[in-house]
XYZ file of C-alpha atoms in Angstrom:
121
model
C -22.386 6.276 -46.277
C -21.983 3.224 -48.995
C -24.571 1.107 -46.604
C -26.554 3.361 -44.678
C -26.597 6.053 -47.735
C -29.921 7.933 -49.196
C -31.632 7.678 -52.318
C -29.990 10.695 -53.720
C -26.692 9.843 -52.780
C -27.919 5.454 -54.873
C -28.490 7.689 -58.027
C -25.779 9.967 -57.402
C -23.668 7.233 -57.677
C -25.280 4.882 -60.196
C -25.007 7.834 -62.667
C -21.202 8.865 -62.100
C -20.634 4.975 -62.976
C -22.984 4.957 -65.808
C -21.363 8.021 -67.616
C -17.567 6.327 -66.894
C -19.085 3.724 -69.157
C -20.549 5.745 -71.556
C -17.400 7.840 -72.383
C -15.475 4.758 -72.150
C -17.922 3.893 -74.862
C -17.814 6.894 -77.198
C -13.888 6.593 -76.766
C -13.803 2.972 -78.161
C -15.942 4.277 -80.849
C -13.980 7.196 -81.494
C -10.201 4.786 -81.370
C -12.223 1.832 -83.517
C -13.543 4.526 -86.244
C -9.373 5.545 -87.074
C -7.761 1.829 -86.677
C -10.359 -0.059 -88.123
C -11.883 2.489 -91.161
C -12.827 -0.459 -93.285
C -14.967 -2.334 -90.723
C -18.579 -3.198 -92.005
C -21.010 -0.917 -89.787
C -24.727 -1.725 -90.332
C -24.995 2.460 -89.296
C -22.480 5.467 -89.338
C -22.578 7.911 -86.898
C -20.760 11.418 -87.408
C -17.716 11.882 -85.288
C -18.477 14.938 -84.053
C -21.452 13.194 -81.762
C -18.997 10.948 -80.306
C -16.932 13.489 -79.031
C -19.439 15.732 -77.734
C -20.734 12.786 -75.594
C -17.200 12.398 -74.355
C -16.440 15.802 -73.191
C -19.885 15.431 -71.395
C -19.449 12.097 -69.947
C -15.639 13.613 -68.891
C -17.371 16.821 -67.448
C -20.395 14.665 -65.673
C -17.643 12.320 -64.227
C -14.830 15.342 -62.504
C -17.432 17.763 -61.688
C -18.787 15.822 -58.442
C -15.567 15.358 -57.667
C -14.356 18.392 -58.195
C -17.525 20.240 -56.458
C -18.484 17.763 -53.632
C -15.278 15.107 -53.513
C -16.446 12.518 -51.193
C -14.919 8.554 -51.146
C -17.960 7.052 -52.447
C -17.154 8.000 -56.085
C -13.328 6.504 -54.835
C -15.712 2.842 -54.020
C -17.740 3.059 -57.464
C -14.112 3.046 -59.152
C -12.636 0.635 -57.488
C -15.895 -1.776 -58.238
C -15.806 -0.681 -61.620
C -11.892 -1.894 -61.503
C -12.851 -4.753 -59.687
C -15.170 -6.059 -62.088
C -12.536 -5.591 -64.970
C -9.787 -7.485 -62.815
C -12.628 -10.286 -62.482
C -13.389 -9.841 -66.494
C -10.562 -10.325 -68.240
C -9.361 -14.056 -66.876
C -12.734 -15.388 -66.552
C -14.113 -14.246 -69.413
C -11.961 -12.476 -72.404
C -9.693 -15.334 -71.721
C -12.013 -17.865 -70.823
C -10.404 -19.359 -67.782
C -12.229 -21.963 -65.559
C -11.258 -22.864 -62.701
C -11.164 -27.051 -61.917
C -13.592 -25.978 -58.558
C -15.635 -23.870 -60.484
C -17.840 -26.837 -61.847
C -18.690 -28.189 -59.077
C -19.579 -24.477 -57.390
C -21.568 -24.143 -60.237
C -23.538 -26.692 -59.589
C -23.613 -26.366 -55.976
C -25.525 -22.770 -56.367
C -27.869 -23.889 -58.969
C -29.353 -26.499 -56.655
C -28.923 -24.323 -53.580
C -30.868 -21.440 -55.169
C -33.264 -23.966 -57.913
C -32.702 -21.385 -60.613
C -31.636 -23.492 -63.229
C -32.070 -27.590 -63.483
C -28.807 -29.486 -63.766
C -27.793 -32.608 -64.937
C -24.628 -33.335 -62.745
C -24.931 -34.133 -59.240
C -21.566 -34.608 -57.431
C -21.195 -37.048 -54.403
């Protein structure tokens, strides 16, 4: 069904992993607006939105799988997990690998989408 799926079934999908990342957003509003009440915010928004969003996002992520459980939601959290496994080394903690360079470099001349000034022999 992930390959050989429908349309329906793309946005059904998309939009269960779109609202995991919106309540994950309204929740790191929600936790930053009580440990960090004396950050500079160019806007305020009312808490009360925040957590409205949530319970939505919370409702709009278990009721498909509550109504119609089916393992594709299973595969759009494990991608979701497998791009945070792939996050947090390579970028929050900025770690390059020695190969990574020359990969790098490999791809952009492979593909032309970006000029490069190294050329490895």
């Amino acid at each position: 069904m992930v390959i050989s799926g429908t349309i329906d079934s793309l946005i059904d999908f998309f939009s269960f992993a779109a609202w995991i990342f919106y309540g994950s957003s309204m929740l790191a509003l929600i936790v930053m607006r009580f440990t960090k009440k004396n950050a500079p915010r160019p806007y305020k928004v009312p808490v009360i939105i925040p957590v409205v969003v949530l319970v939505i996002s919370v409702y709009l992520i278990a009721a498909p799988i509550i109504d119609n459980p089916q393992i594709e939601y299973l595969y759009a959290g494990l991608f979701i997990l497998a791009g945070l496994l792939l996050y947090i080394p390579f970028v929050h903690y900025r770690y390059v690998p020695s190969f990574m360079e020359k990969v790098t470099v490999f791809f952009q001349l492979l593909c032309e989408v970006a000029p490069t000034s190294m050329t490895f022999d």
